[in-house]
């Protein structure tokens, strides 16, 4: 099964990326995922279910430790080859 995760961390800072956002970005970029897209207002990544779920676990834990007060995420099952 393949999954797509979309997430944002808060609080936002439009002048400089906060520590929790940088941590989240590093977690996703280091995970064994494909189609990673990191942006200022939202991030997405796709991969196998185990890889995505492991990355989401690390993302939640490490972003909260780094000061995130809210993490919004959505996980979708995607069709193979999509």
Tab-separated table of N, CA, C and O in Angstrom, residues 1-78:
chain	number	residue	atom	x	y	z
A	1	UNK	N	0.857	-1.174	0.000
A	1	UNK	CA	0.000	0.000	0.000
A	1	UNK	C	0.907	1.243	0.000
A	1	UNK	O	1.894	1.292	0.715
A	2	UNK	N	0.520	2.220	-0.791
A	2	UNK	CA	1.238	3.502	-0.820
A	2	UNK	C	0.391	4.565	-0.126
A	2	UNK	O	-0.839	4.549	-0.221
A	3	UNK	N	1.084	5.466	0.555
A	3	UNK	CA	0.409	6.542	1.279
A	3	UNK	C	1.008	7.887	0.892
A	3	UNK	O	2.174	7.975	0.518
A	4	UNK	N	0.188	8.910	1.010
A	4	UNK	CA	0.638	10.299	0.858
A	4	UNK	C	0.325	11.019	2.159
A	4	UNK	O	-0.791	10.940	2.670
A	5	UNK	N	1.318	11.700	2.707
A	5	UNK	CA	1.114	12.496	3.908
A	5	UNK	C	1.285	13.969	3.544
A	5	UNK	O	2.169	14.327	2.768
A	6	UNK	N	0.377	14.776	4.059
A	6	UNK	CA	0.463	16.234	3.931
A	6	UNK	C	0.446	16.781	5.352
A	6	UNK	O	-0.365	16.352	6.166
A	7	UNK	N	1.353	17.735	5.644
A	7	UNK	CA	1.409	18.237	7.012
A	7	UNK	C	1.895	19.682	7.077
A	7	UNK	O	2.568	20.171	6.174
A	8	UNK	N	1.525	20.329	8.167
A	8	UNK	CA	2.044	21.643	8.531
A	8	UNK	C	2.311	21.635	10.033
A	8	UNK	O	1.667	20.896	10.784
A	9	UNK	N	3.265	22.442	10.437
A	9	UNK	CA	3.542	22.612	11.855
A	9	UNK	C	3.317	24.074	12.214
A	9	UNK	O	3.482	24.956	11.380
A	10	UNK	N	2.941	24.304	13.441
A	10	UNK	CA	2.684	25.668	13.906
A	10	UNK	C	3.349	25.862	15.262
A	10	UNK	O	3.608	24.875	15.953
A	11	UNK	N	3.629	27.060	15.677
A	11	UNK	CA	3.204	28.329	15.097
A	11	UNK	C	4.038	28.717	13.880
A	11	UNK	O	5.185	28.312	13.736
A	12	UNK	N	3.404	29.487	12.999
A	12	UNK	CA	4.054	29.990	11.795
A	12	UNK	C	4.936	31.181	12.133
A	12	UNK	O	4.651	31.933	13.054
A	13	UNK	N	5.967	31.359	11.354
A	13	UNK	CA	6.788	32.570	11.405
A	13	UNK	C	7.150	32.866	9.963
A	13	UNK	O	7.898	32.113	9.346
A	14	UNK	N	6.597	33.924	9.416
A	14	UNK	CA	6.810	34.234	8.006
A	14	UNK	C	8.200	34.815	7.729
A	14	UNK	O	8.652	34.820	6.594
A	15	UNK	N	8.871	35.286	8.764
A	15	UNK	CA	10.200	35.876	8.570
A	15	UNK	C	11.318	34.837	8.580
A	15	UNK	O	12.303	34.973	7.859
A	16	UNK	N	11.182	33.831	9.408
A	16	UNK	CA	12.223	32.820	9.550
A	16	UNK	C	11.575	31.494	9.931
A	16	UNK	O	10.701	31.452	10.799
A	17	UNK	N	12.027	30.423	9.306
A	17	UNK	CA	11.457	29.107	9.616
A	17	UNK	C	11.781	28.740	11.064
A	17	UNK	O	12.945	28.763	11.465
A	18	UNK	N	10.755	28.410	11.863
A	18	UNK	CA	10.998	28.040	13.255
A	18	UNK	C	11.683	26.676	13.361
A	18	UNK	O	11.650	25.867	12.421
A	19	UNK	N	12.268	26.423	14.519
A	19	UNK	CA	13.009	25.172	14.735
A	19	UNK	C	12.160	23.939	14.447
A	19	UNK	O	12.632	22.987	13.825
A	20	UNK	N	10.894	23.950	14.874
A	20	UNK	CA	10.046	22.764	14.663
A	20	UNK	C	9.806	22.497	13.180
A	20	UNK	O	9.728	21.347	12.757
A	21	UNK	N	9.727	23.545	12.368
A	21	UNK	CA	9.543	23.368	10.928
A	21	UNK	C	10.803	22.796	10.291
A	21	UNK	O	10.733	21.936	9.403
A	22	UNK	N	11.955	23.254	10.732
A	22	UNK	CA	13.215	22.728	10.206
A	22	UNK	C	13.413	21.265	10.583
A	22	UNK	O	13.865	20.457	9.778
A	23	UNK	N	13.035	20.919	11.814
A	23	UNK	CA	13.125	19.528	12.260
A	23	UNK	C	12.196	18.649	11.427
A	23	UNK	O	12.591	17.575	10.959
A	24	UNK	N	10.971	19.092	11.230
A	24	UNK	CA	10.012	18.321	10.425
A	24	UNK	C	10.543	18.105	9.014
A	24	UNK	O	10.455	17.007	8.466
A	25	UNK	N	11.109	19.147	8.444
A	25	UNK	CA	11.674	19.056	7.096
A	25	UNK	C	12.804	18.034	7.046
A	25	UNK	O	12.874	17.205	6.142
A	26	UNK	N	13.695	18.067	8.035
A	26	UNK	CA	14.815	17.109	8.062
A	26	UNK	C	14.312	15.675	8.204
A	26	UNK	O	14.833	14.759	7.560
A	27	UNK	N	13.312	15.468	9.043
A	27	UNK	CA	12.756	14.124	9.238
A	27	UNK	C	12.215	13.587	7.920
A	27	UNK	O	12.513	12.448	7.531
A	28	UNK	N	11.427	14.385	7.227
A	28	UNK	CA	10.810	13.925	5.982
A	28	UNK	C	11.859	13.716	4.891
A	28	UNK	O	11.813	12.736	4.155
A	29	UNK	N	12.813	14.629	4.795
A	29	UNK	CA	13.845	14.500	3.758
A	29	UNK	C	14.763	13.317	4.018
A	29	UNK	O	15.298	12.731	3.085
A	30	UNK	N	14.957	12.921	5.282
A	30	UNK	CA	15.833	11.795	5.621
A	30	UNK	C	15.121	10.449	5.534
A	30	UNK	O	15.775	9.408	5.465
A	31	UNK	N	13.803	10.461	5.537
A	31	UNK	CA	13.029	9.208	5.492
A	31	UNK	C	13.119	8.578	4.106
A	31	UNK	O	13.427	9.244	3.124
A	32	UNK	N	12.847	7.301	4.054
A	32	UNK	CA	12.861	6.577	2.781
A	32	UNK	C	11.530	6.783	2.061
A	32	UNK	O	10.717	5.874	1.936
A	33	UNK	N	11.323	8.023	1.613
A	33	UNK	CA	10.090	8.400	0.926
A	33	UNK	C	10.434	8.934	-0.451
A	33	UNK	O	11.563	9.342	-0.705
A	34	UNK	N	9.440	8.969	-1.338
A	34	UNK	CA	9.644	9.575	-2.641
A	34	UNK	C	8.637	10.700	-2.817
A	34	UNK	O	7.732	10.869	-2.020
A	35	UNK	N	8.839	11.489	-3.827
A	35	UNK	CA	7.942	12.607	-4.139
A	35	UNK	C	7.803	13.574	-2.969
A	35	UNK	O	6.718	14.046	-2.668
A	36	UNK	N	8.906	13.867	-2.294
A	36	UNK	CA	8.893	14.814	-1.177
A	36	UNK	C	8.820	16.230	-1.728
A	36	UNK	O	9.591	16.612	-2.601
A	37	UNK	N	7.869	17.007	-1.212
A	37	UNK	CA	7.710	18.407	-1.610
A	37	UNK	C	7.573	19.235	-0.338
A	37	UNK	O	6.586	19.115	0.383
A	38	UNK	N	8.576	20.055	-0.061
A	38	UNK	CA	8.599	20.870	1.147
A	38	UNK	C	8.357	22.315	0.753
A	38	UNK	O	9.014	22.838	-0.139
A	39	UNK	N	7.390	22.957	1.407
A	39	UNK	CA	7.074	24.345	1.105
A	39	UNK	C	6.815	25.144	2.367
A	39	UNK	O	6.755	24.584	3.460
A	40	UNK	N	6.655	26.449	2.239
A	40	UNK	CA	6.475	27.288	3.417
A	40	UNK	C	5.132	27.096	4.129
A	40	UNK	O	5.017	27.358	5.326
A	41	UNK	N	4.104	26.639	3.423
A	41	UNK	CA	2.782	26.511	4.033
A	41	UNK	C	2.258	25.089	4.061
A	41	UNK	O	1.152	24.844	4.531
A	42	UNK	N	3.009	24.154	3.549
A	42	UNK	CA	2.574	22.771	3.558
A	42	UNK	C	3.640	21.886	2.949
A	42	UNK	O	4.472	22.342	2.171
A	43	UNK	N	3.615	20.633	3.325
A	43	UNK	CA	4.613	19.667	2.897
A	43	UNK	C	3.907	18.374	2.537
A	43	UNK	O	2.926	18.004	3.190
A	44	UNK	N	4.413	17.695	1.528
A	44	UNK	CA	3.841	16.405	1.153
A	44	UNK	C	4.959	15.414	0.877
A	44	UNK	O	6.075	15.786	0.523
A	45	UNK	N	4.638	14.157	1.060
A	45	UNK	CA	5.570	13.084	0.726
A	45	UNK	C	4.764	11.828	0.471
A	45	UNK	O	3.665	11.656	1.013
A	46	UNK	N	5.317	10.962	-0.341
A	46	UNK	CA	4.680	9.691	-0.651
A	46	UNK	C	5.669	8.565	-0.452
A	46	UNK	O	6.875	8.764	-0.555
A	47	UNK	N	5.116	7.383	-0.198
A	47	UNK	CA	5.964	6.212	-0.072
A	47	UNK	C	5.152	5.017	0.366
A	47	UNK	O	3.928	5.081	0.498
A	48	UNK	N	5.865	3.940	0.619
A	48	UNK	CA	5.224	2.746	1.140
A	48	UNK	C	4.650	3.016	2.520
A	48	UNK	O	5.123	3.890	3.251
A	49	UNK	N	3.629	2.255	2.880
A	49	UNK	CA	2.920	2.495	4.141
A	49	UNK	C	3.855	2.474	5.340
A	49	UNK	O	3.797	3.370	6.186
A	50	UNK	N	4.725	1.486	5.443
A	50	UNK	CA	5.616	1.406	6.600
A	50	UNK	C	6.536	2.610	6.680
A	50	UNK	O	6.746	3.161	7.758
A	51	UNK	N	7.071	3.038	5.550
A	51	UNK	CA	7.971	4.195	5.539
A	51	UNK	C	7.248	5.472	5.924
A	51	UNK	O	7.761	6.285	6.705
A	52	UNK	N	6.057	5.677	5.380
A	52	UNK	CA	5.289	6.887	5.695
A	52	UNK	C	4.889	6.897	7.166
A	52	UNK	O	5.045	7.909	7.855
A	53	UNK	N	4.397	5.783	7.673
A	53	UNK	CA	3.963	5.743	9.066
A	53	UNK	C	5.133	5.928	10.031
A	53	UNK	O	5.004	6.616	11.053
A	54	UNK	N	6.281	5.379	9.710
A	54	UNK	CA	7.474	5.587	10.542
A	54	UNK	C	7.898	7.054	10.510
A	54	UNK	O	8.263	7.632	11.546
A	55	UNK	N	7.847	7.652	9.325
A	55	UNK	CA	8.212	9.068	9.195
A	55	UNK	C	7.236	9.952	9.960
A	55	UNK	O	7.647	10.919	10.611
A	56	UNK	N	5.946	9.640	9.912
A	56	UNK	CA	4.939	10.423	10.637
A	56	UNK	C	5.179	10.325	12.142
A	56	UNK	O	5.116	11.331	12.854
A	57	UNK	N	5.488	9.154	12.633
A	57	UNK	CA	5.790	8.987	14.054
A	57	UNK	C	6.971	9.874	14.457
A	57	UNK	O	6.892	10.628	15.434
A	58	UNK	N	8.054	9.808	13.699
A	58	UNK	CA	9.236	10.629	13.997
A	58	UNK	C	8.924	12.113	13.854
A	58	UNK	O	9.359	12.936	14.668
A	59	UNK	N	8.167	12.463	12.829
A	59	UNK	CA	7.787	13.858	12.598
A	59	UNK	C	7.022	14.421	13.798
A	59	UNK	O	7.332	15.506	14.292
A	60	UNK	N	6.039	13.687	14.282
A	60	UNK	CA	5.244	14.151	15.415
A	60	UNK	C	6.106	14.308	16.666
A	60	UNK	O	6.089	15.355	17.318
A	61	UNK	N	6.857	13.296	16.976
A	61	UNK	CA	7.668	13.317	18.196
A	61	UNK	C	8.719	14.428	18.169
A	61	UNK	O	8.853	15.205	19.111
A	62	UNK	N	9.464	14.505	17.083
A	62	UNK	CA	10.577	15.452	17.010
A	62	UNK	C	10.110	16.894	16.844
A	62	UNK	O	10.720	17.815	17.390
A	63	UNK	N	9.024	17.107	16.105
A	63	UNK	CA	8.505	18.467	15.938
A	63	UNK	C	7.938	19.011	17.242
A	63	UNK	O	8.147	20.174	17.577
A	64	UNK	N	7.241	18.163	17.986
A	64	UNK	CA	6.719	18.589	19.291
A	64	UNK	C	7.867	18.892	20.251
A	64	UNK	O	7.833	19.891	20.975
A	65	UNK	N	8.893	18.047	20.249
A	65	UNK	CA	10.062	18.296	21.097
A	65	UNK	C	10.744	19.611	20.728
A	65	UNK	O	11.337	20.266	21.588
A	66	UNK	N	10.667	19.998	19.454
A	66	UNK	CA	11.329	21.218	18.970
A	66	UNK	C	10.455	22.462	19.113
A	66	UNK	O	10.833	23.529	18.640
A	67	UNK	N	9.269	22.330	19.727
A	67	UNK	CA	8.460	23.504	20.008
A	67	UNK	C	7.178	23.673	19.225
A	67	UNK	O	6.481	24.680	19.401
A	68	UNK	N	6.815	22.728	18.375
A	68	UNK	CA	5.540	22.838	17.668
A	68	UNK	C	4.403	22.792	18.685
A	68	UNK	O	4.444	22.011	19.640
A	69	UNK	N	3.416	23.652	18.485
A	69	UNK	CA	2.245	23.652	19.354
A	69	UNK	C	1.033	23.040	18.671
A	69	UNK	O	0.023	22.772	19.313
A	70	UNK	N	1.163	22.823	17.364
A	70	UNK	CA	0.086	22.203	16.595
A	70	UNK	C	0.699	21.597	15.343
A	70	UNK	O	1.530	22.214	14.688
A	71	UNK	N	0.276	20.380	15.039
A	71	UNK	CA	0.694	19.725	13.803
A	71	UNK	C	-0.565	19.210	13.131
A	71	UNK	O	-1.310	18.425	13.713
A	72	UNK	N	-0.804	19.690	11.928
A	72	UNK	CA	-1.960	19.235	11.161
A	72	UNK	C	-1.452	18.285	10.103
A	72	UNK	O	-0.496	18.599	9.387
A	73	UNK	N	-2.086	17.131	10.011
A	73	UNK	CA	-1.659	16.205	8.970
A	73	UNK	C	-2.823	15.422	8.425
A	73	UNK	O	-3.850	15.259	9.074
A	74	UNK	N	-2.607	14.986	7.220
A	74	UNK	CA	-3.597	14.174	6.521
A	74	UNK	C	-2.834	13.045	5.842
A	74	UNK	O	-1.793	13.277	5.233
A	75	UNK	N	-3.336	11.846	5.969
A	75	UNK	CA	-2.730	10.687	5.324
A	75	UNK	C	-3.765	10.081	4.396
A	75	UNK	O	-4.898	9.810	4.821
A	76	UNK	N	-3.377	9.888	3.145
A	76	UNK	CA	-4.270	9.304	2.149
A	76	UNK	C	-3.650	8.070	1.535
A	76	UNK	O	-2.438	8.044	1.293
A	77	UNK	N	-4.476	7.080	1.266
A	77	UNK	CA	-4.051	5.925	0.478
A	77	UNK	C	-4.078	6.356	-0.969
A	77	UNK	O	-5.059	6.970	-1.419
A	78	UNK	N	-2.995	6.066	-1.685
A	78	UNK	CA	-2.964	6.414	-3.115
A	78	UNK	C	-2.840	5.140	-3.930
A	78	UNK	O	-2.295	4.140	-3.473
